[in-house]
Amino acid sequence: MDGPCPRCSAPLQGSGGGSDGVLGCYGCGGTFVTHAGLAELCDTNATAPPFARAEATRSVSEAAYVACPQCHELMARRAFGGRSGLVVDVCGRHGTWFDPTELAAALRVVASGSAPPERVVLEAHASRSPEPKVAEPTG
């Protein structure tokens, strides 16, 4: 992992729960999950890691766009699993940022069958920002 927490700049830490694709912030309670890590969490009906349930010591700005901790590009804000009502920050190349209560809510959506795991992962990958278009030379 290259960067700190995109919300509060505290260091991101592994969950210690066996998934290499899950990093969290004990400062604000947010969690960054790689695409592979999200697939693993969804497939195993896992619960949110401890930092996702931690009492946040820093406030979280609600609707601000955040940068991916790996590539530092701004992530897209997307509805998790389609119509769940949960909006998360997604980097199409690297993973998804979940604010403090969002990962637990997202895993409940998947467990309920409202958003099949394969759809969630496909949507996350599809969130990749399109490459900038280069103008064709005229003449």
Backbone as JSON Lines, residues from 0, in Angstrom:
{"i":0,"aa":"M","n":[0.86,-1.17,0.0],"ca":[0.0,0.0,0.0],"c":[0.89,1.22,0.0]}
{"i":1,"aa":"D","n":[0.63,2.14,-0.89],"ca":[1.48,3.3,-1.05],"c":[1.12,4.48,-0.18]}
{"i":2,"aa":"G","n":[-0.14,4.67,0.1],"ca":[-0.54,5.91,0.74],"c":[-1.25,5.75,2.06]}
{"i":3,"aa":"P","n":[-1.45,6.86,2.72],"ca":[-2.18,6.87,3.98],"c":[-3.69,6.87,3.73]}
{"i":4,"aa":"C","n":[-4.44,6.93,4.8],"ca":[-5.89,6.98,4.72],"c":[-6.31,8.18,3.86]}
{"i":5,"aa":"P","n":[-7.21,7.95,2.89],"ca":[-7.64,9.06,2.04],"c":[-8.55,10.06,2.75]}
{"i":6,"aa":"R","n":[-9.07,9.71,3.91],"ca":[-9.94,10.63,4.65],"c":[-9.18,11.46,5.68]}
{"i":7,"aa":"C","n":[-8.3,10.79,6.46],"ca":[-7.68,11.52,7.58],"c":[-6.16,11.48,7.59]}
{"i":8,"aa":"S","n":[-5.55,10.79,6.61],"ca":[-4.1,10.71,6.44],"c":[-3.37,9.86,7.47]}
{"i":9,"aa":"A","n":[-4.1,9.15,8.34],"ca":[-3.45,8.22,9.27],"c":[-2.95,7.01,8.47]}
{"i":10,"aa":"P","n":[-1.98,6.28,9.0],"ca":[-1.49,5.09,8.28],"c":[-2.58,4.02,8.18]}
{"i":11,"aa":"L","n":[-2.66,3.36,7.02],"ca":[-3.58,2.24,6.85],"c":[-2.9,0.98,7.36]}
{"i":12,"aa":"Q","n":[-3.68,0.1,7.99],"ca":[-3.14,-1.12,8.58],"c":[-3.93,-2.32,8.12]}
{"i":13,"aa":"G","n":[-3.26,-3.48,8.04],"ca":[-3.93,-4.72,7.69],"c":[-4.89,-5.14,8.79]}
{"i":14,"aa":"S","n":[-5.88,-5.95,8.4],"ca":[-6.9,-6.36,9.36],"c":[-6.43,-7.47,10.27]}
{"i":15,"aa":"G","n":[-5.4,-8.21,9.86],"ca":[-4.96,-9.34,10.66],"c":[-5.93,-10.49,10.59]}
{"i":16,"aa":"G","n":[-6.93,-10.39,9.71],"ca":[-7.95,-11.42,9.6],"c":[-7.72,-12.39,8.47]}
{"i":17,"aa":"G","n":[-6.55,-12.34,7.84],"ca":[-6.24,-13.3,6.8],"c":[-6.4,-12.78,5.39]}
{"i":18,"aa":"S","n":[-7.07,-11.67,5.2],"ca":[-7.25,-11.14,3.86],"c":[-6.19,-10.08,3.6]}
{"i":19,"aa":"D","n":[-5.39,-10.3,2.56],"ca":[-4.35,-9.34,2.21],"c":[-4.9,-8.1,1.56]}
{"i":20,"aa":"G","n":[-6.13,-8.14,1.1],"ca":[-6.7,-7.03,0.36],"c":[-7.54,-6.09,1.19]}
{"i":21,"aa":"V","n":[-7.4,-6.11,2.5],"ca":[-8.22,-5.27,3.37],"c":[-7.3,-4.45,4.27]}
{"i":22,"aa":"L","n":[-7.37,-3.13,4.11],"ca":[-6.57,-2.22,4.94],"c":[-7.5,-1.19,5.55]}
{"i":23,"aa":"G","n":[-7.25,-0.87,6.8],"ca":[-8.14,0.07,7.46],"c":[-7.44,1.15,8.23]}
{"i":24,"aa":"C","n":[-8.24,2.09,8.65],"ca":[-7.75,3.24,9.39],"c":[-8.37,3.24,10.79]}
{"i":25,"aa":"Y","n":[-7.52,3.17,11.79],"ca":[-8.02,3.25,13.16],"c":[-8.3,4.7,13.56]}
{"i":26,"aa":"G","n":[-7.88,5.67,12.73],"ca":[-8.15,7.07,13.01],"c":[-9.59,7.45,12.73]}
{"i":27,"aa":"C","n":[-10.08,7.1,11.52],"ca":[-11.44,7.48,11.15],"c":[-12.37,6.28,11.0]}
{"i":28,"aa":"G","n":[-11.82,5.07,11.02],"ca":[-12.65,3.87,10.94],"c":[-12.96,3.42,9.53]}
{"i":29,"aa":"G","n":[-12.36,4.05,8.51],"ca":[-12.61,3.66,7.13],"c":[-11.81,2.43,6.73]}
{"i":30,"aa":"T","n":[-12.18,1.84,5.59],"ca":[-11.54,0.62,5.12],"c":[-11.34,0.68,3.61]}
{"i":31,"aa":"F","n":[-10.13,0.34,3.14],"ca":[-9.86,0.19,1.72],"c":[-9.77,-1.3,1.42]}
{"i":32,"aa":"V","n":[-10.57,-1.74,0.44],"ca":[-10.61,-3.16,0.09],"c":[-10.29,-3.29,-1.4]}
{"i":33,"aa":"T","n":[-9.26,-4.09,-1.72],"ca":[-8.94,-4.32,-3.13],"c":[-10.08,-5.1,-3.77]}
{"i":34,"aa":"H","n":[-10.1,-5.16,-5.1],"ca":[-11.14,-5.92,-5.78],"c":[-11.1,-7.39,-5.37]}
{"i":35,"aa":"A","n":[-9.89,-7.96,-5.29],"ca":[-9.77,-9.36,-4.87],"c":[-10.2,-9.53,-3.42]}
{"i":36,"aa":"G","n":[-9.86,-8.56,-2.58],"ca":[-10.27,-8.62,-1.18],"c":[-11.77,-8.55,-1.02]}
{"i":37,"aa":"L","n":[-12.43,-7.71,-1.84],"ca":[-13.89,-7.59,-1.79],"c":[-14.55,-8.89,-2.24]}
{"i":38,"aa":"A","n":[-14.0,-9.49,-3.29],"ca":[-14.54,-10.77,-3.76],"c":[-14.43,-11.82,-2.65]}
{"i":39,"aa":"E","n":[-13.3,-11.83,-1.95],"ca":[-13.09,-12.8,-0.87],"c":[-14.07,-12.56,0.28]}
{"i":40,"aa":"L","n":[-14.23,-11.3,0.67],"ca":[-15.16,-10.98,1.76],"c":[-16.59,-11.38,1.39]}
{"i":41,"aa":"C","n":[-16.99,-11.1,0.15],"ca":[-18.34,-11.43,-0.29],"c":[-18.55,-12.94,-0.39]}
{"i":42,"aa":"D","n":[-17.55,-13.65,-0.92],"ca":[-17.67,-15.1,-1.09],"c":[-17.71,-15.86,0.22]}
{"i":43,"aa":"T","n":[-17.06,-15.33,1.24],"ca":[-16.97,-16.05,2.51],"c":[-17.98,-15.56,3.54]}
{"i":44,"aa":"N","n":[-18.85,-14.63,3.14],"ca":[-19.82,-14.04,4.07],"c":[-19.14,-13.52,5.33]}
{"i":45,"aa":"A","n":[-18.01,-12.87,5.13],"ca":[-17.21,-12.35,6.24],"c":[-17.91,-11.17,6.9]}
{"i":46,"aa":"T","n":[-17.45,-10.85,8.08],"ca":[-17.91,-9.65,8.77],"c":[-16.86,-8.56,8.58]}
{"i":47,"aa":"A","n":[-17.23,-7.35,8.87],"ca":[-16.3,-6.23,8.71],"c":[-15.14,-6.38,9.69]}
{"i":48,"aa":"P","n":[-13.92,-6.0,9.26],"ca":[-12.76,-6.08,10.14],"c":[-12.88,-5.11,11.31]}
{"i":49,"aa":"P","n":[-12.02,-5.27,12.32],"ca":[-12.17,-4.48,13.55],"c":[-12.13,-2.98,13.37]}
{"i":50,"aa":"F","n":[-11.3,-2.46,12.47],"ca":[-11.24,-1.0,12.31],"c":[-12.52,-0.44,11.72]}
{"i":51,"aa":"A","n":[-13.29,-1.25,11.0],"ca":[-14.56,-0.79,10.44],"c":[-15.59,-0.6,11.54]}
{"i":52,"aa":"R","n":[-15.37,-1.23,12.68],"ca":[-16.28,-1.08,13.82],"c":[-15.68,-0.2,14.91]}
{"i":53,"aa":"A","n":[-14.45,0.25,14.69],"ca":[-13.76,1.04,15.71],"c":[-14.45,2.39,15.9]}
{"i":54,"aa":"E","n":[-14.37,2.87,17.11],"ca":[-14.86,4.21,17.4],"c":[-13.95,5.2,16.7]}
{"i":55,"aa":"A","n":[-14.47,5.96,15.8],"ca":[-13.65,6.9,15.04],"c":[-13.18,8.03,15.95]}
{"i":56,"aa":"T","n":[-11.91,8.35,15.83],"ca":[-11.36,9.45,16.62],"c":[-11.32,10.74,15.81]}
{"i":57,"aa":"R","n":[-11.52,10.64,14.52],"ca":[-11.54,11.81,13.65],"c":[-12.86,11.82,12.89]}
{"i":58,"aa":"S","n":[-13.35,13.01,12.59],"ca":[-14.62,13.08,11.86],"c":[-14.39,12.76,10.39]}
{"i":59,"aa":"V","n":[-15.44,12.29,9.73],"ca":[-15.38,11.95,8.32],"c":[-16.23,12.95,7.55]}
{"i":60,"aa":"S","n":[-15.63,13.57,6.55],"ca":[-16.35,14.49,5.68],"c":[-17.25,13.65,4.77]}
{"i":61,"aa":"E","n":[-18.53,13.88,4.8],"ca":[-19.51,13.01,4.15],"c":[-19.37,12.85,2.64]}
{"i":62,"aa":"A","n":[-19.46,13.9,1.86],"ca":[-19.57,13.73,0.42],"c":[-18.32,14.14,-0.35]}
{"i":63,"aa":"A","n":[-17.19,14.24,0.31],"ca":[-15.97,14.64,-0.37],"c":[-15.37,13.48,-1.16]}
{"i":64,"aa":"Y","n":[-14.91,13.76,-2.37],"ca":[-14.22,12.74,-3.15],"c":[-12.88,12.46,-2.48]}
{"i":65,"aa":"V","n":[-12.44,11.21,-2.54],"ca":[-11.17,10.84,-1.94],"c":[-10.27,10.19,-2.98]}
{"i":66,"aa":"A","n":[-8.97,10.23,-2.73],"ca":[-7.98,9.65,-3.64],"c":[-7.71,8.2,-3.26]}
{"i":67,"aa":"C","n":[-7.48,7.38,-4.26],"ca":[-7.11,5.98,-4.04],"c":[-5.78,5.94,-3.3]}
{"i":68,"aa":"P","n":[-5.66,5.14,-2.24],"ca":[-4.4,5.06,-1.51],"c":[-3.27,4.45,-2.33]}
{"i":69,"aa":"Q","n":[-3.59,3.78,-3.43],"ca":[-2.53,3.16,-4.24],"c":[-2.06,4.06,-5.38]}
{"i":70,"aa":"C","n":[-2.98,4.58,-6.18],"ca":[-2.57,5.37,-7.36],"c":[-2.75,6.88,-7.14]}
{"i":71,"aa":"H","n":[-3.43,7.25,-6.07],"ca":[-3.65,8.65,-5.69],"c":[-4.56,9.43,-6.63]}
{"i":72,"aa":"E","n":[-5.25,8.72,-7.54],"ca":[-6.25,9.35,-8.4],"c":[-7.56,9.45,-7.63]}
{"i":73,"aa":"L","n":[-8.37,10.47,-7.93],"ca":[-9.67,10.58,-7.26],"c":[-10.53,9.38,-7.65]}
{"i":74,"aa":"M","n":[-11.21,8.84,-6.67],"ca":[-12.08,7.69,-6.92],"c":[-13.47,8.17,-7.32]}
{"i":75,"aa":"A","n":[-14.17,7.3,-8.05],"ca":[-15.55,7.6,-8.47],"c":[-16.5,7.24,-7.34]}
{"i":76,"aa":"R","n":[-17.55,8.0,-7.17],"ca":[-18.57,7.66,-6.18],"c":[-19.63,6.85,-6.89]}
{"i":77,"aa":"R","n":[-19.91,5.64,-6.38],"ca":[-20.83,4.7,-7.02],"c":[-21.78,4.1,-6.0]}
{"i":78,"aa":"A","n":[-22.98,3.77,-6.48],"ca":[-23.94,3.05,-5.64],"c":[-23.46,1.61,-5.55]}
{"i":79,"aa":"F","n":[-23.29,1.12,-4.35],"ca":[-22.81,-0.24,-4.13],"c":[-23.88,-1.24,-4.54]}
{"i":80,"aa":"G","n":[-23.54,-2.14,-5.41],"ca":[-24.46,-3.21,-5.81],"c":[-25.72,-2.73,-6.5]}
{"i":81,"aa":"G","n":[-25.64,-1.59,-7.15],"ca":[-26.82,-1.11,-7.87],"c":[-27.7,-0.22,-7.03]}
{"i":82,"aa":"R","n":[-28.82,-0.77,-6.55],"ca":[-29.82,0.06,-5.85],"c":[-29.81,-0.1,-4.34]}
{"i":83,"aa":"S","n":[-28.67,-0.34,-3.75],"ca":[-28.61,-0.56,-2.3],"c":[-28.82,0.71,-1.49]}
{"i":84,"aa":"G","n":[-28.62,1.89,-2.12],"ca":[-28.71,3.14,-1.39],"c":[-27.39,3.51,-0.72]}
{"i":85,"aa":"L","n":[-26.41,2.65,-0.82],"ca":[-25.1,2.86,-0.21],"c":[-24.15,3.38,-1.29]}
{"i":86,"aa":"V","n":[-23.56,4.55,-1.06],"ca":[-22.64,5.14,-2.02],"c":[-21.22,5.02,-1.47]}
{"i":87,"aa":"V","n":[-20.34,4.4,-2.28],"ca":[-18.96,4.18,-1.87],"c":[-18.02,4.8,-2.91]}
{"i":88,"aa":"D","n":[-16.75,4.89,-2.57],"ca":[-15.73,5.45,-3.45],"c":[-14.96,4.3,-4.08]}
{"i":89,"aa":"V","n":[-14.89,4.29,-5.43],"ca":[-14.3,3.16,-6.14],"c":[-13.19,3.61,-7.08]}
{"i":90,"aa":"C","n":[-12.05,2.94,-6.98],"ca":[-10.99,3.06,-7.97],"c":[-11.1,1.81,-8.84]}
{"i":91,"aa":"G","n":[-11.38,1.98,-10.12],"ca":[-11.57,0.85,-11.01],"c":[-10.35,-0.04,-11.12]}
{"i":92,"aa":"R","n":[-9.17,0.5,-10.86],"ca":[-7.95,-0.31,-10.95],"c":[-7.6,-1.01,-9.65]}
{"i":93,"aa":"H","n":[-7.93,-0.4,-8.51],"ca":[-7.39,-0.93,-7.26],"c":[-8.4,-1.43,-6.23]}
{"i":94,"aa":"G","n":[-9.46,-0.71,-5.98],"ca":[-10.38,-1.17,-4.96],"c":[-11.42,-0.14,-4.56]}
{"i":95,"aa":"T","n":[-12.03,-0.39,-3.41],"ca":[-13.14,0.43,-2.93],"c":[-12.84,0.95,-1.53]}
{"i":96,"aa":"W","n":[-13.15,2.23,-1.32],"ca":[-13.04,2.84,0.01],"c":[-14.42,2.82,0.65]}
{"i":97,"aa":"F","n":[-14.48,2.3,1.88],"ca":[-15.71,2.27,2.66],"c":[-15.51,3.15,3.88]}
{"i":98,"aa":"D","n":[-16.38,4.15,4.07],"ca":[-16.33,4.95,5.29],"c":[-16.77,4.06,6.45]}
{"i":99,"aa":"P","n":[-16.64,4.55,7.7],"ca":[-16.75,3.68,8.88],"c":[-17.86,2.62,8.91]}
{"i":100,"aa":"T","n":[-19.07,2.93,8.59],"ca":[-20.13,1.92,8.71],"c":[-20.48,1.26,7.37]}
{"i":101,"aa":"E","n":[-19.84,1.73,6.29],"ca":[-20.25,1.27,4.96],"c":[-19.87,-0.17,4.64]}
{"i":102,"aa":"L","n":[-18.71,-0.65,5.08],"ca":[-18.32,-2.02,4.75],"c":[-19.27,-3.02,5.39]}
{"i":103,"aa":"A","n":[-19.6,-2.83,6.65],"ca":[-20.56,-3.72,7.31],"c":[-21.9,-3.69,6.6]}
{"i":104,"aa":"A","n":[-22.35,-2.5,6.2],"ca":[-23.62,-2.38,5.47],"c":[-23.54,-3.07,4.12]}
{"i":105,"aa":"A","n":[-22.42,-2.9,3.42],"ca":[-22.25,-3.53,2.11],"c":[-22.26,-5.05,2.23]}
{"i":106,"aa":"L","n":[-21.61,-5.58,3.24],"ca":[-21.58,-7.03,3.43],"c":[-22.97,-7.56,3.79]}
{"i":107,"aa":"R","n":[-23.77,-6.75,4.5],"ca":[-25.15,-7.16,4.78],"c":[-25.98,-7.19,3.5]}
{"i":108,"aa":"V","n":[-25.75,-6.22,2.6],"ca":[-26.45,-6.19,1.31],"c":[-26.13,-7.46,0.52]}
{"i":109,"aa":"V","n":[-24.86,-7.83,0.47],"ca":[-24.45,-9.03,-0.25],"c":[-25.05,-10.28,0.4]}
{"i":110,"aa":"A","n":[-24.98,-10.36,1.72],"ca":[-25.51,-11.53,2.44],"c":[-27.02,-11.68,2.24]}
{"i":111,"aa":"S","n":[-27.73,-10.56,2.07],"ca":[-29.18,-10.62,1.89],"c":[-29.58,-11.07,0.49]}
{"i":112,"aa":"G","n":[-28.6,-11.08,-0.42],"ca":[-28.89,-11.46,-1.8],"c":[-29.32,-10.29,-2.67]}
{"i":113,"aa":"S","n":[-29.39,-9.1,-2.1],"ca":[-29.79,-7.92,-2.86],"c":[-28.77,-7.55,-3.93]}
{"i":114,"aa":"A","n":[-27.51,-7.86,-3.68],"ca":[-26.45,-7.58,-4.64],"c":[-25.54,-8.8,-4.7]}
{"i":115,"aa":"P","n":[-25.68,-9.63,-5.72],"ca":[-24.84,-10.81,-5.82],"c":[-23.35,-10.44,-5.84]}
{"i":116,"aa":"P","n":[-22.48,-11.2,-5.17],"ca":[-21.06,-10.86,-5.1],"c":[-20.42,-10.63,-6.46]}
{"i":117,"aa":"E","n":[-20.78,-11.44,-7.45],"ca":[-20.15,-11.27,-8.76],"c":[-20.54,-9.93,-9.4]}
{"i":118,"aa":"R","n":[-21.75,-9.45,-9.14],"ca":[-22.17,-8.15,-9.66],"c":[-21.39,-7.03,-8.99]}
{"i":119,"aa":"V","n":[-21.2,-7.13,-7.68],"ca":[-20.49,-6.1,-6.93],"c":[-19.07,-5.96,-7.46]}
{"i":120,"aa":"V","n":[-18.38,-7.08,-7.67],"ca":[-17.0,-7.03,-8.13],"c":[-16.93,-6.54,-9.57]}
{"i":121,"aa":"L","n":[-17.84,-6.99,-10.42],"ca":[-17.86,-6.51,-11.8],"c":[-18.11,-5.01,-11.87]}
{"i":122,"aa":"E","n":[-19.02,-4.51,-11.06],"ca":[-19.31,-3.08,-11.05],"c":[-18.11,-2.28,-10.57]}
{"i":123,"aa":"A","n":[-17.38,-2.82,-9.59],"ca":[-16.19,-2.12,-9.1],"c":[-15.14,-2.01,-10.2]}
{"i":124,"aa":"H","n":[-14.92,-3.1,-10.93],"ca":[-13.96,-3.07,-12.02],"c":[-14.43,-2.13,-13.14]}
{"i":125,"aa":"A","n":[-15.7,-2.07,-13.38],"ca":[-16.25,-1.23,-14.45],"c":[-16.16,0.25,-14.11]}
{"i":126,"aa":"S","n":[-15.85,0.57,-12.87],"ca":[-15.79,1.97,-12.45],"c":[-14.51,2.65,-12.88]}
{"i":127,"aa":"R","n":[-13.67,1.94,-13.59],"ca":[-12.42,2.54,-14.05],"c":[-12.76,3.76,-14.9]}
{"i":128,"aa":"S","n":[-12.1,4.84,-14.62],"ca":[-12.33,6.06,-15.39],"c":[-11.86,5.83,-16.82]}
{"i":129,"aa":"P","n":[-12.61,6.32,-17.78],"ca":[-12.18,6.15,-19.17],"c":[-10.88,6.9,-19.43]}
{"i":130,"aa":"E","n":[-10.08,6.36,-20.34],"ca":[-8.84,7.04,-20.72],"c":[-9.21,8.34,-21.42]}
{"i":131,"aa":"P","n":[-8.44,9.39,-21.19],"ca":[-8.74,10.66,-21.86],"c":[-8.66,10.48,-23.38]}
{"i":132,"aa":"K","n":[-9.59,11.1,-24.07],"ca":[-9.6,11.0,-25.53],"c":[-8.61,12.0,-26.09]}
{"i":133,"aa":"V","n":[-7.86,11.54,-27.07],"ca":[-6.91,12.4,-27.75],"c":[-7.55,12.84,-29.04]}
{"i":134,"aa":"A","n":[-7.51,14.12,-29.29],"ca":[-8.12,14.66,-30.51],"c":[-7.38,14.13,-31.73]}
{"i":135,"aa":"E","n":[-8.14,13.69,-32.7],"ca":[-7.57,13.21,-33.96],"c":[-7.1,14.41,-34.77]}
{"i":136,"aa":"P","n":[-5.91,14.3,-35.37],"ca":[-5.46,15.41,-36.19],"c":[-6.36,15.59,-37.41]}
{"i":137,"aa":"T","n":[-6.63,16.81,-37.76],"ca":[-7.45,17.08,-38.95],"c":[-6.55,17.52,-40.08]}
{"i":138,"aa":"G","n":[-6.96,17.19,-41.26],"ca":[-6.22,17.7,-42.38],"c":[-5.62,16.71,-43.26]}
